[in-house]
């Protein structure tokens, strides 16, 4: 199969998935037996006022009509106006999303580096100390709830040791860097604002590690098992028989093959990261999209919830698309 | 020490594997030797230790396997005493290997040209400047359209082409010894003949010694100067090819030759009675005794030594010491 054909197929599939998500989100928002208008106006509001607000928000139109106008808006990124903040939802997303994606990116970088490294070590020193350590680490990672790890680490590194800040994106007394991408680390790097960069880095370490712990564990496990499998392959024997040093055998001949399944997992866990962001952001008072959606849910701010969710689904699909592309680059069998 | 061959002298090589079933005594003191430019065949039933012998010589036995005893004299070095670094310099430069499954013996993520180039550079047989040119030259030697094949990935090659690439890779460094572990078993019959001819021509021209591991007595007859017959982890008979076919002495060799179907003797294919011994709990003494028509008491206690019973003809069987060798004629069979 041609790689371009393959990618086009994937993009079409992605559109289909997003359509599905839109349907589900819309459906759920409208079957929940809670009334946003009531929530805004309170239980004792006069009926005329309620009707007026309903009409204003468009909730009086037939459901199907509401659905289509919602879809039409979603395609161009118009999710309506947030009931709570009174901003267009897209504007809010623009404000909150950079914090989330920054957190997710740092988390995925930590988990890829740490996970792949642990996975390789584990496989190469199978059943030795390193392997056992990394397996325990992995099992803890996939079995402990995110918020619990988060709280424990805050307890240790903030309350007890006071090495790292306990929450937020930046020290209260520092001004955020000039906004370019909205990601503090990048922005402070671009503007050469080292004090802010250092502070933002310290702030992001704990939440990113906590958010990425689960993925680190998954990546380590997959890398270990695929590395073990690859190390037993005949072409590895060839590589050794032709006199390559152990380092080359592992990092050139084995790793490249072992990473193919790892890449797939990275795509999947990235989705998990965005999902985990909701909890992590709450625990670390990280002002991101996850918290925005949670707050929206609690105040029945449906446009915010629907818009935020679809946006995250969109980013998730995009990440998977990128992974498919990488996959094809790594594995020549996918290209022809 | 008296060397039996001026290129290679393997003495009393023992290899074990730790498995959950118990200790597999795979090699039980293998003896074999080769002169420069010689072609030695190694034959024997499946599981008798042919591949393990080759891998042990290259020090490629891995967990759960272990070389417990023996010497592998290559020219004037005992390979088993070299450091891993020194051994890396032997592999691929002085001793090369090709395998049964050429397609899975090549790394799927690298182009065939790259894999040959890598070998050349690693062995310092080319410089980055002329490597590309060398690769094309070598691919030309093995009868392939170099400019096309060097850019092909292993999955795009047929089995025969892949084996040609493997041969190119193995011989590119002009090793003194080429170990071919059933290089044609996985190929179509017509391709088998071509590959064998290619191997024969090239090694003749370049003067490499070849250790040909095979099940196929036809290949032995055509290709090899001398043959080692292995049984359950021992060399039981060693003789020049013609001598072995005309005057097989070890009862196992006789059985092996009888089991080969021959033109003009249809339906006479006779399998050796009994089964291959379990190497976790192998028979004491001569490992062949449970299947041997001639077995007597002495056979069951101590392994018979490999003795030269006539010029260049070695046999490990007590009959030769007792009342004369069991020649094929005595057994009531026509000679080969
Ligand atoms: N990695 C391993 N783990 C456990 N046992 C092994 C391993 N490799 C080889 N053995 C054992 O060593 C013995 C010899 O195996 P070997 O591969 O040398 O046989 P062979 O003569 O090459 O057979 P074939 O003709 O099928 O290739 C076998 O009985 C096998 O059980
Ligand atoms: S030593 Fe004894 S058992 Fe072994 S082959 Fe000779 S006669 Fe048979
Ligand atoms: Mg074998």
Short mmCIF file of C-alpha atoms in Angstrom, two decimals, chain A residues 12-306:
data_model
loop_
_atom_site.label_atom_id
_atom_site.label_comp_id
_atom_site.label_asym_id
_atom_site.label_seq_id
_atom_site.Cartn_x
_atom_site.Cartn_y
_atom_site.Cartn_z
CA UNK A 12 -11.00 9.96 6.47
CA UNK A 13 -11.22 7.54 9.33
CA UNK A 14 -10.30 10.32 11.71
CA UNK A 15 -13.16 12.48 10.39
CA UNK A 16 -15.51 9.57 10.98
CA UNK A 17 -14.27 9.10 14.53
CA UNK A 18 -14.69 12.78 15.29
CA UNK A 19 -18.21 12.68 13.91
CA UNK A 20 -18.90 9.77 16.26
CA UNK A 21 -17.50 11.67 19.21
CA UNK A 22 -19.65 14.68 18.32
CA UNK A 23 -22.76 12.50 18.22
CA UNK A 24 -22.00 10.88 21.57
CA UNK A 25 -21.12 14.15 23.29
CA UNK A 26 -24.25 15.86 22.00
CA UNK A 27 -26.43 12.92 22.89
CA UNK A 28 -25.09 12.60 26.42
CA UNK A 29 -25.40 16.31 27.07
CA UNK A 30 -29.04 16.16 26.09
CA UNK A 31 -30.13 13.07 27.93
CA UNK A 32 -28.63 14.03 31.27
CA UNK A 33 -31.63 14.95 33.37
CA UNK A 34 -30.23 18.30 34.38
CA UNK A 35 -31.37 21.66 33.16
CA UNK A 36 -28.64 24.22 32.48
CA UNK A 37 -31.17 27.04 32.34
CA UNK A 38 -32.45 26.10 35.76
CA UNK A 39 -28.89 25.98 36.99
CA UNK A 40 -28.17 29.47 35.74
CA UNK A 41 -31.34 31.09 36.93
CA UNK A 42 -31.93 29.10 40.08
CA UNK A 43 -34.98 27.03 41.03
CA UNK A 44 -37.40 29.88 41.67
CA UNK A 45 -37.03 31.85 38.46
CA UNK A 46 -40.26 32.99 36.80
CA UNK A 47 -41.31 30.87 33.77
CA UNK A 48 -41.15 33.81 31.29
CA UNK A 49 -37.57 34.42 32.20
CA UNK A 50 -36.74 30.75 31.79
CA UNK A 51 -38.39 30.64 28.37
CA UNK A 52 -36.54 33.73 27.30
CA UNK A 53 -33.16 32.28 28.28
CA UNK A 54 -34.04 28.97 26.63
CA UNK A 55 -34.75 30.76 23.38
CA UNK A 56 -31.63 32.82 23.75
CA UNK A 57 -29.49 29.70 24.19
CA UNK A 58 -31.36 27.92 21.41
CA UNK A 59 -32.63 25.13 23.62
CA UNK A 60 -36.22 25.60 22.43
CA UNK A 61 -35.51 24.44 18.89
CA UNK A 62 -36.12 20.79 17.86
CA UNK A 63 -33.28 18.52 18.95
CA UNK A 64 -32.30 17.55 15.42
CA UNK A 65 -32.00 21.17 14.41
CA UNK A 66 -29.85 21.87 17.44
CA UNK A 67 -27.68 18.91 16.52
CA UNK A 68 -27.06 20.12 12.98
CA UNK A 69 -26.26 23.62 14.00
CA UNK A 70 -23.92 22.18 16.62
CA UNK A 71 -22.21 20.04 13.95
CA UNK A 72 -22.00 22.92 11.51
CA UNK A 73 -20.35 25.02 14.18
CA UNK A 74 -18.03 22.23 15.28
CA UNK A 75 -16.63 21.79 11.76
CA UNK A 76 -15.36 25.37 11.78
CA UNK A 77 -14.44 25.29 15.45
CA UNK A 78 -17.43 27.29 16.67
CA UNK A 79 -18.79 25.59 19.76
CA UNK A 80 -20.98 28.44 20.88
CA UNK A 81 -20.62 30.63 23.91
CA UNK A 82 -19.68 29.33 27.33
CA UNK A 83 -22.55 29.90 29.73
CA UNK A 84 -20.21 30.43 32.60
CA UNK A 85 -17.47 32.65 31.20
CA UNK A 86 -19.57 34.28 28.47
CA UNK A 87 -16.65 33.86 26.07
CA UNK A 88 -16.92 31.86 22.85
CA UNK A 89 -15.86 28.35 23.88
CA UNK A 90 -13.10 28.42 21.28
CA UNK A 91 -11.61 31.50 22.92
CA UNK A 92 -11.60 29.73 26.27
CA UNK A 93 -9.98 26.70 24.71
CA UNK A 94 -7.34 29.02 23.28
CA UNK A 95 -6.66 30.27 26.78
CA UNK A 96 -6.65 26.96 28.63
CA UNK A 97 -5.40 24.49 26.07
CA UNK A 98 -1.75 25.62 25.90
CA UNK A 99 -1.35 24.75 29.58
CA UNK A 100 -2.75 21.28 28.95
CA UNK A 101 -0.75 20.54 25.84
CA UNK A 102 2.39 21.81 27.53
CA UNK A 103 1.77 19.46 30.43
CA UNK A 104 0.97 16.58 28.09
CA UNK A 105 4.03 17.20 25.92
CA UNK A 106 6.42 17.33 28.84
CA UNK A 107 4.72 14.24 30.27
CA UNK A 108 5.02 12.31 27.03
CA UNK A 109 8.64 13.33 26.60
CA UNK A 110 9.44 12.17 30.13
CA UNK A 111 7.61 8.92 29.61
CA UNK A 112 9.12 8.17 26.21
CA UNK A 113 12.66 8.81 27.37
CA UNK A 114 12.25 7.08 30.70
CA UNK A 115 10.04 4.29 29.38
CA UNK A 116 12.16 3.38 26.38
CA UNK A 117 15.32 3.56 28.46
CA UNK A 118 13.90 1.35 31.22
CA UNK A 119 12.48 -1.03 28.64
CA UNK A 120 15.82 -1.49 26.90
CA UNK A 121 17.72 -1.91 30.16
CA UNK A 122 15.16 -4.41 31.34
CA UNK A 123 15.37 -6.48 28.19
CA UNK A 124 19.13 -6.41 27.91
CA UNK A 125 19.60 -7.27 31.60
CA UNK A 126 16.67 -9.61 31.77
CA UNK A 127 15.88 -10.94 35.24
CA UNK A 128 18.66 -8.89 36.80
CA UNK A 129 18.29 -6.08 39.33
CA UNK A 130 17.45 -3.37 36.79
CA UNK A 131 14.80 -5.54 35.25
CA UNK A 132 13.16 -6.31 38.57
CA UNK A 133 13.22 -2.69 39.58
CA UNK A 134 11.71 -1.57 36.33
CA UNK A 135 9.03 -4.21 36.49
CA UNK A 136 7.97 -3.16 39.97
CA UNK A 137 8.05 0.46 38.85
CA UNK A 138 5.85 -0.46 35.89
CA UNK A 139 3.33 -2.43 37.86
CA UNK A 140 2.95 0.40 40.33
CA UNK A 141 2.55 2.77 37.40
CA UNK A 142 -0.32 0.93 35.82
CA UNK A 143 -2.07 0.08 39.06
CA UNK A 144 -1.91 3.22 41.20
CA UNK A 145 -4.48 5.94 40.62
CA UNK A 146 -3.10 9.20 39.26
CA UNK A 147 -4.49 11.46 41.96
CA UNK A 148 -3.06 9.28 44.70
CA UNK A 149 0.46 9.31 43.26
CA UNK A 150 0.06 13.03 42.77
CA UNK A 151 -0.88 13.62 46.37
CA UNK A 152 1.92 11.41 47.68
CA UNK A 153 4.52 13.19 45.58
CA UNK A 154 3.21 16.59 46.65
CA UNK A 155 3.47 15.40 50.23
CA UNK A 156 7.07 14.34 49.77
CA UNK A 157 8.52 16.93 47.44
CA UNK A 158 6.52 19.95 48.56
CA UNK A 159 5.52 19.56 52.21
CA UNK A 160 8.39 17.43 53.47
CA UNK A 161 11.40 18.30 51.32
CA UNK A 162 10.19 21.58 49.85
CA UNK A 163 12.19 20.96 46.68
CA UNK A 164 9.38 21.52 44.23
CA UNK A 165 6.32 23.78 44.16
CA UNK A 166 2.99 22.24 45.14
CA UNK A 167 0.85 23.46 42.29
CA UNK A 168 0.13 26.04 39.65
CA UNK A 169 2.08 26.84 36.52
CA UNK A 170 4.30 29.59 37.82
CA UNK A 171 5.26 31.39 41.00
CA UNK A 172 2.56 33.79 42.13
CA UNK A 173 4.98 36.71 42.17
CA UNK A 174 6.37 36.14 38.69
CA UNK A 175 4.76 37.50 35.53
CA UNK A 176 4.01 34.88 32.91
CA UNK A 177 6.19 35.20 29.81
CA UNK A 178 5.01 37.19 26.84
CA UNK A 179 2.41 35.04 25.10
CA UNK A 180 3.55 33.42 21.86
CA UNK A 181 2.29 29.85 22.08
CA UNK A 182 0.77 30.07 25.52
CA UNK A 183 3.18 27.36 26.69
CA UNK A 184 5.30 28.95 29.38
CA UNK A 185 8.35 26.81 28.76
CA UNK A 186 8.49 27.63 25.06
CA UNK A 187 7.57 31.25 25.45
CA UNK A 188 10.16 31.91 28.13
CA UNK A 189 12.72 30.05 26.06
CA UNK A 190 11.94 32.12 22.97
CA UNK A 191 12.09 35.37 24.85
CA UNK A 192 15.19 34.30 26.76
CA UNK A 193 13.44 34.79 30.08
CA UNK A 194 15.51 32.35 32.12
CA UNK A 195 14.07 33.07 35.52
CA UNK A 196 10.57 32.28 34.31
CA UNK A 197 11.80 29.25 32.36
CA UNK A 198 13.41 27.79 35.46
CA UNK A 199 10.37 28.45 37.57
CA UNK A 200 7.95 27.05 34.99
CA UNK A 201 10.13 23.96 34.63
CA UNK A 202 10.11 23.36 38.38
CA UNK A 203 6.35 23.75 38.40
CA UNK A 204 5.73 21.34 35.56
CA UNK A 205 8.05 18.53 36.74
CA UNK A 206 5.80 16.91 39.31
CA UNK A 207 2.50 17.10 37.44
CA UNK A 208 4.16 15.97 34.21
CA UNK A 209 5.79 13.03 35.95
CA UNK A 210 2.54 12.06 37.63
CA UNK A 211 0.57 12.45 34.43
CA UNK A 212 3.20 10.50 32.52
CA UNK A 213 3.81 7.77 35.10
CA UNK A 214 1.15 5.52 33.72
CA UNK A 215 2.42 5.97 30.16
CA UNK A 216 6.01 5.52 31.27
CA UNK A 217 5.02 2.18 32.69
CA UNK A 218 3.16 1.10 29.56
CA UNK A 219 5.97 2.23 27.30
CA UNK A 220 8.58 0.47 29.44
CA UNK A 221 6.61 -2.75 29.39
CA UNK A 222 6.00 -2.73 25.66
CA UNK A 223 9.58 -1.77 24.90
CA UNK A 224 10.85 -4.54 27.15
CA UNK A 225 8.72 -7.23 25.59
CA UNK A 226 9.25 -6.15 22.00
CA UNK A 227 12.96 -5.72 22.64
CA UNK A 228 13.12 -9.22 24.08
CA UNK A 229 11.31 -10.56 21.07
CA UNK A 230 13.53 -8.71 18.64
CA UNK A 231 16.71 -9.80 20.44
CA UNK A 232 15.72 -13.39 19.73
CA UNK A 233 15.27 -12.79 16.01
CA UNK A 234 17.54 -14.28 13.41
CA UNK A 235 18.71 -10.96 12.05
CA UNK A 236 20.10 -10.11 15.47
CA UNK A 237 22.14 -13.30 15.32
CA UNK A 238 23.33 -12.14 11.90
CA UNK A 239 24.30 -8.75 13.29
CA UNK A 240 26.33 -10.41 16.02
CA UNK A 241 27.84 -12.95 13.65
CA UNK A 242 29.07 -10.19 11.41
CA UNK A 243 31.11 -8.77 14.23
CA UNK A 244 29.11 -5.72 15.27
CA UNK A 245 29.72 -4.45 18.78
CA UNK A 246 26.99 -5.11 21.31
CA UNK A 247 26.07 -1.44 21.41
CA UNK A 248 25.42 -1.35 17.66
CA UNK A 249 23.49 -4.59 17.76
CA UNK A 250 21.19 -3.20 20.42
CA UNK A 251 20.79 0.41 19.41
CA UNK A 252 20.92 0.06 15.64
CA UNK A 253 19.64 -3.38 14.80
CA UNK A 254 17.33 -4.22 17.67
CA UNK A 255 15.94 -0.91 18.85
CA UNK A 256 14.75 0.28 15.48
CA UNK A 257 12.60 -2.85 15.18
CA UNK A 258 11.56 -2.89 18.81
CA UNK A 259 10.32 0.69 18.62
CA UNK A 260 7.66 -0.14 16.05
CA UNK A 261 5.19 -1.49 18.63
CA UNK A 262 6.35 1.14 21.10
CA UNK A 263 5.33 3.89 18.69
CA UNK A 264 1.82 2.48 18.53
CA UNK A 265 1.59 2.51 22.29
CA UNK A 266 2.84 6.08 22.42
CA UNK A 267 -0.07 7.12 20.23
CA UNK A 268 -2.49 5.34 22.50
CA UNK A 269 -1.07 6.59 25.80
CA UNK A 270 -1.08 10.13 24.50
CA UNK A 271 -4.86 9.85 24.48
CA UNK A 272 -4.67 8.57 28.02
CA UNK A 273 -2.57 11.60 28.94
CA UNK A 274 -5.21 14.04 27.78
CA UNK A 275 -7.74 12.06 29.75
CA UNK A 276 -5.49 11.89 32.81
CA UNK A 277 -4.94 15.62 32.51
CA UNK A 278 -8.41 16.20 33.94
CA UNK A 279 -7.41 14.61 37.24
CA UNK A 280 -3.81 15.77 37.32
CA UNK A 281 -4.82 19.32 36.63
CA UNK A 282 -7.24 19.21 39.50
CA UNK A 283 -4.69 17.79 41.94
CA UNK A 284 -1.98 20.25 40.94
CA UNK A 285 -4.28 23.25 40.38
CA UNK A 286 -3.03 23.37 36.81
CA UNK A 287 -5.16 25.84 34.87
CA UNK A 288 -5.68 23.74 31.76
CA UNK A 289 -8.46 22.48 29.55
CA UNK A 290 -9.04 19.50 31.81
CA UNK A 291 -9.95 21.74 34.68
CA UNK A 292 -12.02 23.90 32.35
CA UNK A 293 -14.07 20.87 31.33
CA UNK A 294 -14.46 19.68 34.92
CA UNK A 295 -15.62 23.11 36.00
CA UNK A 296 -17.97 23.21 33.02
CA UNK A 297 -19.45 19.86 34.00
CA UNK A 298 -20.07 20.99 37.56
CA UNK A 299 -21.89 24.13 36.42
CA UNK A 300 -23.75 22.41 33.56
CA UNK A 301 -21.93 24.58 31.04
CA UNK A 302 -22.75 22.32 28.09
CA UNK A 303 -21.13 24.31 25.29
CA UNK A 304 -17.89 24.31 27.25
CA UNK A 305 -18.04 20.60 27.97
CA UNK A 306 -18.98 19.60 24.44
#
